[in-house]
Amino acid sequence: MVEQITSMDVDFAQWYTDVVLKAELVDYSGVRGCMVIRPYGYAIWENIQKDLDARFKALGHENVYMPMFIPESLLQKEKDHVEGFAPECAIVTIGGQNQLAERLIVRPTSETLFCEHFKSIIHSYRDLPKKYNQWCSVVRWEKTTRPFLRTSEFLWQEGHTMHETEDEARTETQQMLGVYADFYRDTLAIPAITGRKTEKEKFAGAEETYTIEPMMHNGVALQGGTSHYFGTGFAEAFDITFTGRDNQVKYPHQTSWGLSTRSIGAIIMTHGDDNGLILPPRIAPIQVVIIPAAQHKEGVLEAANALKDKLAGKFRVKLDDSENSAGWKFSQYEMKGVPVRLEIGPRDIANNSCVLVSRVTREKKFVSLDNIMDEVQAMLDQVHNELLARAQKNLEEKTFEAHSYEEFLDIAANRPGYIKAMWCGETGCEDKLKDVTGGVKSRCIPFHEDHISDVCVCCGKPAKHMVVWGRQY
Amino acid sequence: MVEQITSMDVDFAQWYTDVVLKAELVDYSGVRGCMVIRPYGYAIWENIQKDLDARFKALGHENVYMPMFIPESLLQKEKDHVEGFAPECAIVTIGGQNQLAERLIVRPTSETLFCEHFKSIIHSYRDLPKKYNQWCSVVRWEKTTRPFLRTSEFLWQEGHTMHETEDEARTETQQMLGVYADFYRDTLAIPAITGRKTEKEKFAGAEETYTIEPMMHNGVALQGGTSHYFGTGFAEAFDITFTGRDNQVKYPHQTSWGLSTRSIGAIIMTHGDDNGLILPPRIAPIQVVIIPAAQHKEGVLEAANALKDKLAGKFRVKLDDSENSAGWKFSQYEMKGVPVRLEIGPRDIANNSCVLVSRVTREKKFVSLDNIMDEVQAMLDQVHNELLARAQKNLEEKTFEAHSYEEFLDIAANRPGYIKAMWCGETGCEDKLKDVTGGVKSRCIPFHEDHISDVCVCCGKPAKHMVVWGRQY
C-alpha cells in the first residue's frame, strides 16, 4: 500500500512535509538548508520555466547569464541594498587555496552585477531599453528552512531592465507583475491578491515593490513573486548614464522582478488534499496516467499502449503496466497529483471506450475512444477550472474585514486568512499590529482598495489606504 | 562601419577575443575569471541545451537539481577525487555573518552530492538504473582565464547514473560519449577524434574517461566533452549498496558525463573567419537575416515583413529595417555569423524573387519566393555541410604521423595540429613528451587506432597503443 500521510487538518506543516517527500519532489541534503530537487519536482520547475520564459520573450526580454559571485565592494555600492542583504550572505573567502584579496558574496540577487554590466553597454538612448532576464540559483542564508518555501539556495528567474523614462520603467514594473498574476491564474490555477508593498516591506533599494500574494489552503499568505521599480537609485550609485534624445546626459530608470521555486510550494499548499498532491494540468509532468485493468488478459496492454501513443502526441502521458495492484496505482498517482486517471480494461475495449477520473472531484466519466483526445482535453481544462474555483472560494471565505482594533485582534487570533483593514500609512502601526498578533503583517495595498472605514484600524488617525494583512510563509 | 577585427593569421588569440566581444557574445565582469554571457551568446547556449536535453531525455535521463555547495567532509570521501579538485576550489567560510562550523565548497562537479542522494534512494535492483542529469554552473578556480575556454565559473550539464552491472554502466559511458560526438557533428558541424584518456589524463576518481577532441582552426585541441566510468569506487566510499536479484548486497556501478559552455569556444574557433563568427545553422540564434534594399521605396518593407512572417513559421529570422546602410548591415551580420542573408529590393519584388547569400562561401543565389521555405532550408543545410567539410579537411590536413622521436619533436615544433604516434603505456613517456615539446599532451587513445610502428615514439620499448597527441586549450 501507498503509505499514509498526515491529514491537513491535523497538522498542516507535517502534511506538507509528507507530501513533498512521498510525492518524491525533494530529498533533504547534507548541506544546511539546501534541498535536492528530484526528477518529479524538477519537471514541474521545467514546465514553469517553459511557460514563463515564453511570456517574457513574447514581451521582448532576452536571457543572459551573470557571474554567481559579487565582489563585496560591488554589493556595497547601493546603501539600502547592502543593508537589506548583508545579514543573509554566504561569503567565499578562499579561492585556489589562497585567501582572497576581496571577499566574494554568493549572489542573493543580481542587481549590482547587472548594473556593472549596464554601465559598460549603455551610453545612448539608442541602447535603451535593455530588457534582460536570468534563470539561476541564488543563496540567502536562512535560519529555519523548509523545502521550496524557504531554503538557503533556491532557483528563480530575475528580470532586470533599464529604460529611458520613468513612465516606461513604471509600466514595465506593473506589466511584469501582471505577467505573474496571469501565470498564477491561467497556468497554476491559483488566484491571488495583487498590489504594492508598504514602505516597510519593500525590496532593499526599491522605490516601489509590487507583489502577488496567493493564499494557501490554511489561510497563510505566500509571496508569489515581486516586481520592483528602482527609479535611478542604482544608476546613480553605479554611475550609469546615457545621452538622451535632447543631447542631455541622464540616468536610466530601472526595474527588476523575480519568481522562484517557492511557486511550487504555492501549488502544493493551494491545491493539495489528504490524498496528496494535486497538480494543475498545465504544469503537471504527467497529465494523464493510464492504468490498465486485468492487464494480463489478451489485448489489454496492446490497447493501453496504442492509447498511450495516441495521447502522447498532445499530452504528457504515462502508462503504468507494472505488476503493482490497481489499488496501489490509484493511490500512488493520487499522491503524485496526476490530474486525470484513465482506466481501460477488457470490457472497455469491447465497448470502444475507457474511463476518465478527475483527481479533484474523483468524478468518473465513461468516454468513447473515438473522441478521446477531446475528452482528455476537456477533463484537463475542467480540473484546471475546478482547482481555480476552489482556491478562489478559499480565498474569499478566508478574507475578513476588520473595522476596529479589537475586531482585528479577534480575527487574527481566531480566523486564519487575510484581513482587510484601513491604515494611516505609518510604519509604527504596522509594527504594532505585527507584534500584538504575533506575526500578522501587511501583505500589500491592493490595486483595488475597498473603503472600510475612515480611520486607521490601529491608531485611529485618518486612513490613507486599505491594506490586506496576513501571516506569511 | 563595423569595426575591424584582428586577422586570424596575424594573432589567433586576439582574433578570438575580438570576435567574442564584437559579436556581443560576452562581456568581461569585475569578478575575477568570470564572464557575463550576453543575449546573443546565451541564445546559443539555450539552443545547445535544447538539442542536448532532448537527446538525453530520449535515452531515459531525468533532470534534477543538487545543492551548489559541498560540505568539505563530503568532498573528501573519495580520495582521488578530492586530490584532483582541492587545488581549484572556491570555499565559503561565512554564512549569515557567522563563521561556518564546516567549510562549504562551491561545486566544481557534483559526484559527491549525487552519491549522497543515491545512498538515500537506492536500496534494491528495482531502484536501478538511476539516470540523472543536471544543468547548472560550476566553479573551478583557474589562474588564467579566457571567455568560454577557461573561466572560474562556467555553465554545463553533468549526467550522473547508477547501474546494476558493470556492463550496463560501461555501455552508458560509451553511449553518452557517442551522444556528444553525434551532437558535435550533426548539430555543431564539428568533426572530432574520440577515444579514451590515458591513466594520467583521466578524471579524478574515474576508472575510465572517454573524450571528444575537436581540433580548432589553428590546430589546437579543445576537450569538447567527457564521459567517465567510475566502477564502484564512489559507491564504496559512500557506502551505497543494493540488494541484487540474487538477494546479495552489492555496490552499483556509476558513470558521469559533462559538456559545457566551452563548446561555444569550439564553435567560434572551428568555424570563424576574418569577418567574424560563423554559426552552425542548427544552433544559430538568427538563422536568416533579411536585409531590405532601397527600403524607403514603396512596398519594400511590406514585402520584407511579409517574408519575415512566413519564414518565422519555420526558421529563426530577423529583419533589420534600421536606418543603417546596407554595407554596415552586411558586415554586422557577417560578424555575428548569421548563416544565411536574404536580400530583397524593388526589382526582386517585381520578379517575385529574392537573393540568398551563404555566410561560408558568400555564394549568391537568386531564388523564387514561391519556393522560399525550401530554398532557405536547402541553404541552411548547405552551410552546415560546408562547415563540416571544411572542418574535416582542417582536421585531416593538420593531423600528422610521427614514426620517430625526432619526427615527433619536429612536427611539434613546426606543424600545429595532432600527431599520431605509438606509445608504450608509461606515464613517464607522456611527461617527457610534454616537457620537451612545451605542452604537447596525449589527447586520447582513439577508438580506432592505426598501426604506425611497433615501438613507443618516446622510449623505443614495445608499443601498446597509438595515441593522438596535441596542444590544448
Coordinates of N, CA, C and O in Angstrom, one line a residue, chain A residues 49-183:
Chain A
Q49 N 9.3 27.0 -16.0 CA 10.2 27.8 -16.8 C 9.8 28.0 -18.2 O 9.9 29.1 -18.8
K50 N 9.3 26.9 -18.8 CA 9.0 27.0 -20.2 C 7.8 28.0 -20.4 O 7.8 28.8 -21.4
D51 N 6.8 27.9 -19.6 CA 5.7 28.8 -19.7 C 6.1 30.3 -19.5 O 5.8 31.1 -20.3
L52 N 6.8 30.5 -18.4 CA 7.2 31.9 -18.1 C 8.2 32.5 -19.1 O 8.1 33.6 -19.5
D53 N 9.1 31.6 -19.5 CA 10.1 32.1 -20.5 C 9.5 32.6 -21.8 O 9.9 33.6 -22.3
A54 N 8.5 31.8 -22.2 CA 7.8 32.2 -23.4 C 7.0 33.6 -23.2 O 7.0 34.4 -24.1
R55 N 6.5 33.7 -22.0 CA 5.8 35.0 -21.7 C 6.8 36.2 -21.7 O 6.5 37.3 -22.3
F56 N 8.0 36.0 -21.2 CA 9.0 37.0 -21.1 C 9.5 37.3 -22.5 O 9.5 38.5 -22.9
K57 N 9.8 36.3 -23.3 CA 10.3 36.5 -24.6 C 9.3 37.2 -25.6 O 9.6 38.0 -26.4
A58 N 8.0 36.9 -25.4 CA 7.0 37.5 -26.2 C 6.9 39.0 -25.9 O 6.5 39.8 -26.8
L59 N 7.4 39.4 -24.8 CA 7.4 40.9 -24.5 C 8.8 41.5 -24.7 O 9.0 42.6 -24.4
G60 N 9.6 40.7 -25.4 CA 10.9 41.3 -25.9 C 12.1 41.2 -24.9 O 13.1 41.8 -25.0
H61 N 11.9 40.3 -23.8 CA 13.0 40.1 -22.9 C 14.0 39.1 -23.5 O 13.6 38.2 -24.1
E62 N 15.3 39.3 -23.1 CA 16.3 38.4 -23.6 C 17.0 37.8 -22.4 O 17.2 38.5 -21.4
N63 N 17.4 36.5 -22.5 CA 18.1 35.8 -21.4 C 19.6 36.1 -21.4 O 20.2 36.1 -22.5
V64 N 20.2 36.2 -20.2 CA 21.6 36.4 -20.1 C 22.1 35.6 -18.9 O 21.3 35.0 -18.2
Y65 N 23.4 35.5 -18.7 CA 23.9 34.9 -17.5 C 25.1 35.7 -16.9 O 26.1 36.0 -17.6
M66 N 24.9 36.1 -15.7 CA 25.8 36.9 -14.9 C 26.6 36.0 -14.0 O 26.1 34.9 -13.6
P67 N 27.8 36.4 -13.5 CA 28.6 35.6 -12.6 C 27.8 35.3 -11.3 O 26.9 36.1 -10.9
M68 N 28.1 34.2 -10.6 CA 27.4 33.9 -9.4 C 28.0 34.6 -8.2 O 27.4 34.5 -7.1
F69 N 29.1 35.2 -8.4 CA 29.8 35.9 -7.3 C 29.7 37.4 -7.4 O 29.8 37.9 -8.5
I70 N 29.6 38.1 -6.3 CA 29.6 39.6 -6.3 C 30.7 40.0 -5.4 O 30.7 39.7 -4.2
P71 N 31.7 40.7 -5.9 CA 32.7 41.3 -5.1 C 32.1 42.2 -4.0 O 31.1 42.9 -4.3
E72 N 32.6 42.1 -2.8 CA 31.9 42.7 -1.7 C 31.7 44.3 -1.9 O 30.7 44.8 -1.6
S73 N 32.7 44.9 -2.6 CA 32.7 46.3 -2.8 C 31.6 46.7 -3.8 O 31.0 47.7 -3.7
L74 N 31.2 45.7 -4.7 CA 30.2 46.0 -5.6 C 28.8 45.9 -4.9 O 27.9 46.8 -5.2
L75 N 28.7 45.0 -4.1 CA 27.4 44.8 -3.3 C 27.1 46.1 -2.5 O 26.0 46.5 -2.2
Q76 N 28.3 46.7 -2.0 CA 28.1 47.8 -1.1 C 27.8 49.2 -1.8 O 27.6 50.2 -1.1
K77 N 27.8 49.2 -3.1 CA 27.6 50.5 -3.8 C 26.2 51.1 -3.5 O 26.1 52.3 -3.5
E78 N 25.2 50.3 -3.4 CA 23.9 50.9 -3.1 C 23.6 50.6 -1.7 O 23.4 49.5 -1.3
K79 N 23.4 51.7 -0.9 CA 23.4 51.6 0.5 C 22.2 50.8 1.1 O 22.4 49.9 1.9
D80 N 21.0 51.0 0.6 CA 19.9 50.3 1.2 C 19.9 48.8 0.8 O 19.6 48.0 1.6
H81 N 20.4 48.6 -0.4 CA 20.5 47.3 -0.9 C 21.4 46.4 -0.1 O 21.0 45.3 0.4
V82 N 22.6 46.9 0.2 CA 23.6 46.1 1.0 C 23.0 45.9 2.4 O 23.2 44.8 3.0
E83 N 22.4 46.9 3.0 CA 21.8 46.8 4.3 C 20.8 45.6 4.4 O 20.7 44.9 5.3
G84 N 20.0 45.5 3.3 CA 19.0 44.5 3.3 C 19.5 43.1 3.1 O 19.0 42.2 3.7
F85 N 20.6 43.0 2.4 CA 21.1 41.6 2.1 C 22.3 41.2 2.9 O 22.5 40.0 3.0
A86 N 23.1 42.1 3.4 CA 24.3 41.7 4.1 C 24.1 40.6 5.2 O 24.9 39.7 5.3
P87 N 23.0 40.7 6.0 CA 22.9 39.7 7.1 C 22.7 38.3 6.6 O 22.9 37.4 7.4
E88 N 22.3 38.1 5.4 CA 22.0 36.7 4.9 C 22.9 36.2 3.8 O 22.5 35.4 3.0
C89 N 24.1 36.8 3.8 CA 25.1 36.4 2.7 C 25.9 35.2 3.0 O 26.3 35.0 4.2
A90 N 26.2 34.4 2.0 CA 27.2 33.3 2.1 C 28.4 33.9 1.4 O 28.3 34.5 0.3
I91 N 29.6 33.8 2.0 CA 30.8 34.5 1.5 C 31.9 33.6 1.3 O 32.3 32.8 2.1
V92 N 32.5 33.7 0.0 CA 33.7 33.0 -0.3 C 34.9 33.8 0.1 O 35.0 34.9 -0.3
T93 N 35.7 33.2 0.9 CA 37.0 33.9 1.3 C 38.2 33.2 0.8 O 39.3 33.8 0.9
I94 N 38.1 32.0 0.3 CA 39.2 31.2 -0.2 C 39.0 30.8 -1.6 O 37.9 30.2 -2.0
G95 N 40.0 31.0 -2.5 CA 39.9 30.5 -3.9 C 41.3 29.9 -4.3 O 42.3 30.6 -4.1
G96 N 41.3 28.7 -4.9 CA 42.5 28.1 -5.3 C 43.6 28.1 -4.2 O 44.7 28.3 -4.4
Q97 N 43.1 27.7 -3.0 CA 43.9 27.6 -1.8 C 44.5 28.8 -1.2 O 45.4 28.8 -0.3
N98 N 44.1 30.0 -1.8 CA 44.6 31.3 -1.2 C 43.5 32.1 -0.6 O 42.3 32.1 -1.1
Q99 N 43.8 32.8 0.4 CA 42.8 33.8 1.0 C 42.6 34.9 -0.1 O 43.6 35.3 -0.8
L100 N 41.4 35.2 -0.4 CA 41.1 36.2 -1.5 C 41.4 37.6 -1.0 O 41.1 37.9 0.2
A101 N 41.9 38.4 -1.9 CA 42.1 39.8 -1.5 C 40.8 40.5 -1.3 O 40.7 41.3 -0.3
E102 N 39.8 40.2 -2.1 CA 38.4 40.7 -1.8 C 37.5 39.6 -1.6 O 37.4 38.7 -2.5
R103 N 36.6 39.7 -0.6 CA 35.7 38.6 -0.4 C 34.6 38.6 -1.5 O 34.2 39.7 -2.0
L104 N 34.1 37.4 -1.8 CA 33.0 37.3 -2.8 C 31.8 36.8 -2.2 O 31.7 35.8 -1.5
I105 N 30.7 37.6 -2.5 CA 29.4 37.2 -2.0 C 28.7 36.2 -3.0 O 28.7 36.5 -4.2
V106 N 28.2 35.1 -2.6 CA 27.4 34.3 -3.5 C 26.1 35.0 -3.7 O 25.4 35.4 -2.7
R107 N 25.7 35.3 -4.9 CA 24.6 36.2 -5.2 C 23.4 35.9 -4.5 O 22.9 34.8 -4.6
P108 N 22.8 36.9 -3.7 CA 21.5 36.7 -3.1 C 20.4 37.2 -4.1 O 19.2 36.9 -4.0
T109 N 20.9 38.0 -5.1 CA 20.1 38.7 -6.1 C 21.2 39.4 -6.9 O 22.2 39.7 -6.4
S110 N 20.8 39.8 -8.2 CA 21.9 40.3 -9.0 C 21.9 41.7 -9.5 O 22.5 42.1 -10.5
E111 N 21.1 42.6 -8.8 CA 21.0 44.0 -9.3 C 22.4 44.6 -9.5 O 22.7 45.3 -10.5
T112 N 23.3 44.3 -8.6 CA 24.6 45.0 -8.6 C 25.4 44.5 -9.8 O 26.1 45.3 -10.5
L113 N 25.4 43.2 -10.1 CA 26.1 42.7 -11.3 C 25.5 43.2 -12.6 O 26.2 43.6 -13.5
F114 N 24.1 43.3 -12.7 CA 23.5 43.8 -13.9 C 23.9 45.3 -14.0 O 24.2 45.7 -15.1
C115 N 24.0 46.0 -12.9 CA 24.3 47.4 -13.0 C 25.7 47.6 -13.6 O 26.0 48.5 -14.4
E116 N 26.7 46.8 -13.1 CA 28.0 46.9 -13.6 C 28.1 46.6 -15.1 O 28.8 47.3 -15.8
H117 N 27.3 45.7 -15.5 CA 27.2 45.4 -17.0 C 26.5 46.5 -17.7 O 27.0 46.9 -18.8
F118 N 25.4 47.0 -17.2 CA 24.7 48.1 -17.9 C 25.6 49.3 -18.1 O 25.5 49.9 -19.1
K119 N 26.4 49.5 -17.1 CA 27.3 50.7 -17.2 C 28.2 50.5 -18.4 O 28.6 51.5 -19.1
S120 N 28.6 49.3 -18.7 CA 29.5 49.1 -19.8 C 28.8 49.1 -21.2 O 29.5 49.3 -22.2
I121 N 27.5 48.9 -21.2 CA 26.8 48.7 -22.5 C 25.8 49.8 -22.8 O 25.3 49.9 -23.9
I122 N 25.5 50.7 -21.8 CA 24.5 51.7 -22.1 C 25.2 53.1 -22.1 O 25.9 53.5 -21.2
H123 N 25.1 53.7 -23.3 CA 25.7 55.0 -23.5 C 24.7 56.1 -24.1 O 24.8 57.2 -23.8
S124 N 23.8 55.6 -24.9 CA 22.9 56.5 -25.6 C 21.5 56.0 -25.5 O 21.2 54.8 -25.1
Y125 N 20.5 56.8 -25.7 CA 19.1 56.4 -25.7 C 18.9 55.3 -26.7 O 17.9 54.5 -26.6
R126 N 19.7 55.2 -27.7 CA 19.6 54.1 -28.7 C 19.9 52.7 -28.1 O 19.5 51.7 -28.6
D127 N 20.6 52.7 -26.9 CA 20.9 51.5 -26.2 C 19.8 51.0 -25.3 O 19.9 50.0 -24.7
L128 N 18.7 51.8 -25.3 CA 17.6 51.5 -24.4 C 16.3 51.2 -25.1 O 16.2 51.7 -26.3
P129 N 15.4 50.5 -24.6 CA 15.6 49.8 -23.3 C 16.4 48.6 -23.4 O 16.7 48.0 -24.5
K130 N 17.0 48.1 -22.2 CA 17.6 46.8 -22.1 C 16.6 46.0 -21.2 O 16.3 46.4 -20.1
K131 N 16.2 44.9 -21.8 CA 15.2 44.1 -21.0 C 15.8 42.6 -20.9 O 15.6 41.8 -21.8
Y132 N 16.4 42.4 -19.8 CA 17.1 41.1 -19.6 C 16.5 40.3 -18.5 O 15.8 40.8 -17.6
N133 N 16.7 39.0 -18.6 CA 16.2 38.0 -17.6 C 17.3 37.0 -17.4 O 18.1 36.7 -18.3
Q134 N 17.3 36.4 -16.2 CA 18.3 35.4 -15.9 C 17.6 34.3 -15.1 O 16.9 34.5 -14.2
W135 N 17.9 33.0 -15.6 CA 17.5 31.8 -14.8 C 18.7 31.3 -14.0 O 19.7 31.0 -14.7
C136 N 18.6 31.2 -12.7 CA 19.8 30.8 -12.0 C 19.4 30.4 -10.6 O 18.2 30.3 -10.2
S137 N 20.4 30.1 -9.7 CA 20.1 29.9 -8.3 C 20.7 31.0 -7.5 O 21.7 31.6 -7.9
V138 N 20.1 31.3 -6.4 CA 20.7 32.3 -5.5 C 20.7 31.8 -4.1 O 20.1 30.8 -3.8
V139 N 21.5 32.5 -3.3 CA 21.7 32.0 -1.9 C 21.4 33.1 -0.9 O 21.9 34.2 -1.0
R140 N 20.5 32.8 0.0 CA 20.2 33.6 1.2 C 20.2 32.8 2.4 O 19.4 31.8 2.5
W141 N 21.1 33.1 3.3 CA 21.4 32.3 4.5 C 20.2 32.3 5.4 O 20.1 33.2 6.2
E142 N 19.3 31.3 5.4 CA 18.1 31.4 6.2 C 18.3 30.6 7.5 O 19.0 29.6 7.5
K143 N 17.7 31.0 8.6 CA 17.9 30.3 9.8 C 17.0 29.1 9.9 O 17.5 28.0 10.2
T144 N 15.7 29.2 9.6 CA 14.9 27.9 9.5 C 14.5 27.8 8.1 O 14.0 28.7 7.4
T145 N 14.5 26.5 7.6 CA 14.3 26.3 6.2 C 13.2 25.2 6.0 O 13.1 24.3 6.9
R146 N 12.5 25.3 4.9 CA 11.5 24.3 4.5 C 11.5 24.1 3.0 O 11.6 25.1 2.3
P147 N 11.5 22.9 2.5 CA 11.6 22.7 1.1 C 10.7 23.6 0.3 O 9.5 23.7 0.6
F148 N 11.2 24.3 -0.7 CA 10.5 25.2 -1.6 C 10.2 26.5 -1.0 O 10.3 27.6 -1.6
L149 N 9.7 26.5 0.3 CA 9.2 27.7 0.9 C 10.3 28.7 1.4 O 10.2 29.9 1.2
R150 N 11.4 28.1 1.9 CA 12.5 28.9 2.4 C 13.7 28.0 2.5 O 13.8 27.1 3.3
T151 N 14.6 28.2 1.6 CA 15.8 27.4 1.5 C 17.0 28.3 1.3 O 16.8 29.4 0.8
S152 N 18.1 27.9 1.8 CA 19.3 28.8 1.7 C 19.7 29.0 0.3 O 20.2 30.0 -0.1
E153 N 19.5 28.0 -0.6 CA 19.7 28.1 -2.0 C 18.3 27.9 -2.7 O 17.6 27.0 -2.3
F154 N 18.0 28.7 -3.6 CA 16.7 28.4 -4.4 C 16.9 28.8 -5.9 O 17.8 29.6 -6.2
L155 N 16.1 28.2 -6.7 CA 16.1 28.5 -8.1 C 15.1 29.6 -8.4 O 14.0 29.6 -7.8
W156 N 15.4 30.5 -9.3 CA 14.5 31.5 -9.7 C 14.8 32.1 -11.0 O 15.8 31.7 -11.7
Q157 N 14.0 33.1 -11.5 CA 14.3 33.9 -12.6 C 14.4 35.3 -12.0 O 13.5 35.7 -11.1
E158 N 15.3 36.1 -12.5 CA 15.3 37.6 -12.1 C 15.4 38.4 -13.4 O 16.3 38.3 -14.1
G159 N 14.4 39.2 -13.6 CA 14.4 40.1 -14.7 C 15.0 41.4 -14.3 O 14.8 41.9 -13.1
H160 N 15.8 42.0 -15.2 CA 16.4 43.3 -14.9 C 16.3 44.2 -16.1 O 16.8 43.8 -17.2
T161 N 15.7 45.3 -16.0 CA 15.5 46.2 -17.2 C 15.9 47.6 -16.9 O 15.9 48.1 -15.8
M162 N 16.3 48.3 -18.0 CA 16.7 49.7 -17.9 C 15.9 50.5 -19.0 O 15.9 50.0 -20.2
H163 N 15.4 51.6 -18.6 CA 14.6 52.4 -19.5 C 15.0 53.9 -19.6 O 15.5 54.4 -18.7
E164 N 14.5 54.5 -20.7 CA 14.8 55.9 -21.0 C 14.0 56.8 -20.0 O 14.5 57.8 -19.5
T165 N 12.8 56.4 -19.7 CA 11.9 57.3 -18.9 C 11.3 56.5 -17.7 O 11.2 55.3 -17.7
E166 N 11.0 57.3 -16.7 CA 10.3 56.8 -15.5 C 9.0 56.1 -15.9 O 8.7 55.0 -15.4
D167 N 8.3 56.7 -16.8 CA 7.0 56.2 -17.3 C 7.1 54.8 -17.8 O 6.4 53.9 -17.5
E168 N 8.1 54.7 -18.7 CA 8.3 53.4 -19.3 C 8.7 52.3 -18.3 O 8.2 51.2 -18.3
A169 N 9.6 52.7 -17.3 CA 10.0 51.7 -16.3 C 8.9 51.4 -15.4 O 8.7 50.2 -15.0
R170 N 8.0 52.3 -15.0 CA 6.9 52.0 -14.2 C 5.9 51.1 -14.9 O 5.3 50.2 -14.3
T171 N 5.7 51.3 -16.2 CA 4.8 50.5 -16.9 C 5.4 49.1 -17.0 O 4.6 48.1 -16.8
E172 N 6.7 48.9 -17.2 CA 7.3 47.6 -17.2 C 7.1 46.9 -15.8 O 6.7 45.7 -15.8
T173 N 7.3 47.6 -14.7 CA 7.2 47.0 -13.4 C 5.8 46.4 -13.2 O 5.7 45.3 -12.8
Q174 N 4.8 47.2 -13.6 CA 3.4 46.7 -13.4 C 3.1 45.7 -14.4 O 2.3 44.7 -14.1
Q175 N 3.6 45.8 -15.6 CA 3.3 44.8 -16.7 C 3.8 43.4 -16.2 O 3.2 42.4 -16.4
M176 N 5.0 43.4 -15.6 CA 5.6 42.1 -15.2 C 4.9 41.5 -14.0 O 4.8 40.3 -13.9
L177 N 4.4 42.4 -13.1 CA 3.6 41.8 -12.1 C 2.3 41.2 -12.7 O 1.8 40.2 -12.2
G178 N 1.8 41.9 -13.7 CA 0.6 41.3 -14.4 C 0.9 40.0 -15.1 O 0.1 39.1 -15.1
V179 N 2.1 39.8 -15.6 CA 2.5 38.6 -16.2 C 2.5 37.5 -15.1 O 2.0 36.4 -15.3
Y180 N 3.0 37.8 -13.9 CA 3.0 36.8 -12.8 C 1.5 36.5 -12.4 O 1.2 35.3 -12.2
A181 N 0.7 37.5 -12.4 CA -0.7 37.2 -12.0 C -1.4 36.3 -13.0 O -2.1 35.4 -12.7
D182 N -1.2 36.6 -14.3 CA -1.7 35.8 -15.4 C -1.2 34.4 -15.3 O -2.0 33.4 -15.4
F183 N 0.1 34.3 -15.0 CA 0.7 32.9 -14.9 C 0.1 32.2 -13.8 O -0.2 31.0 -13.9

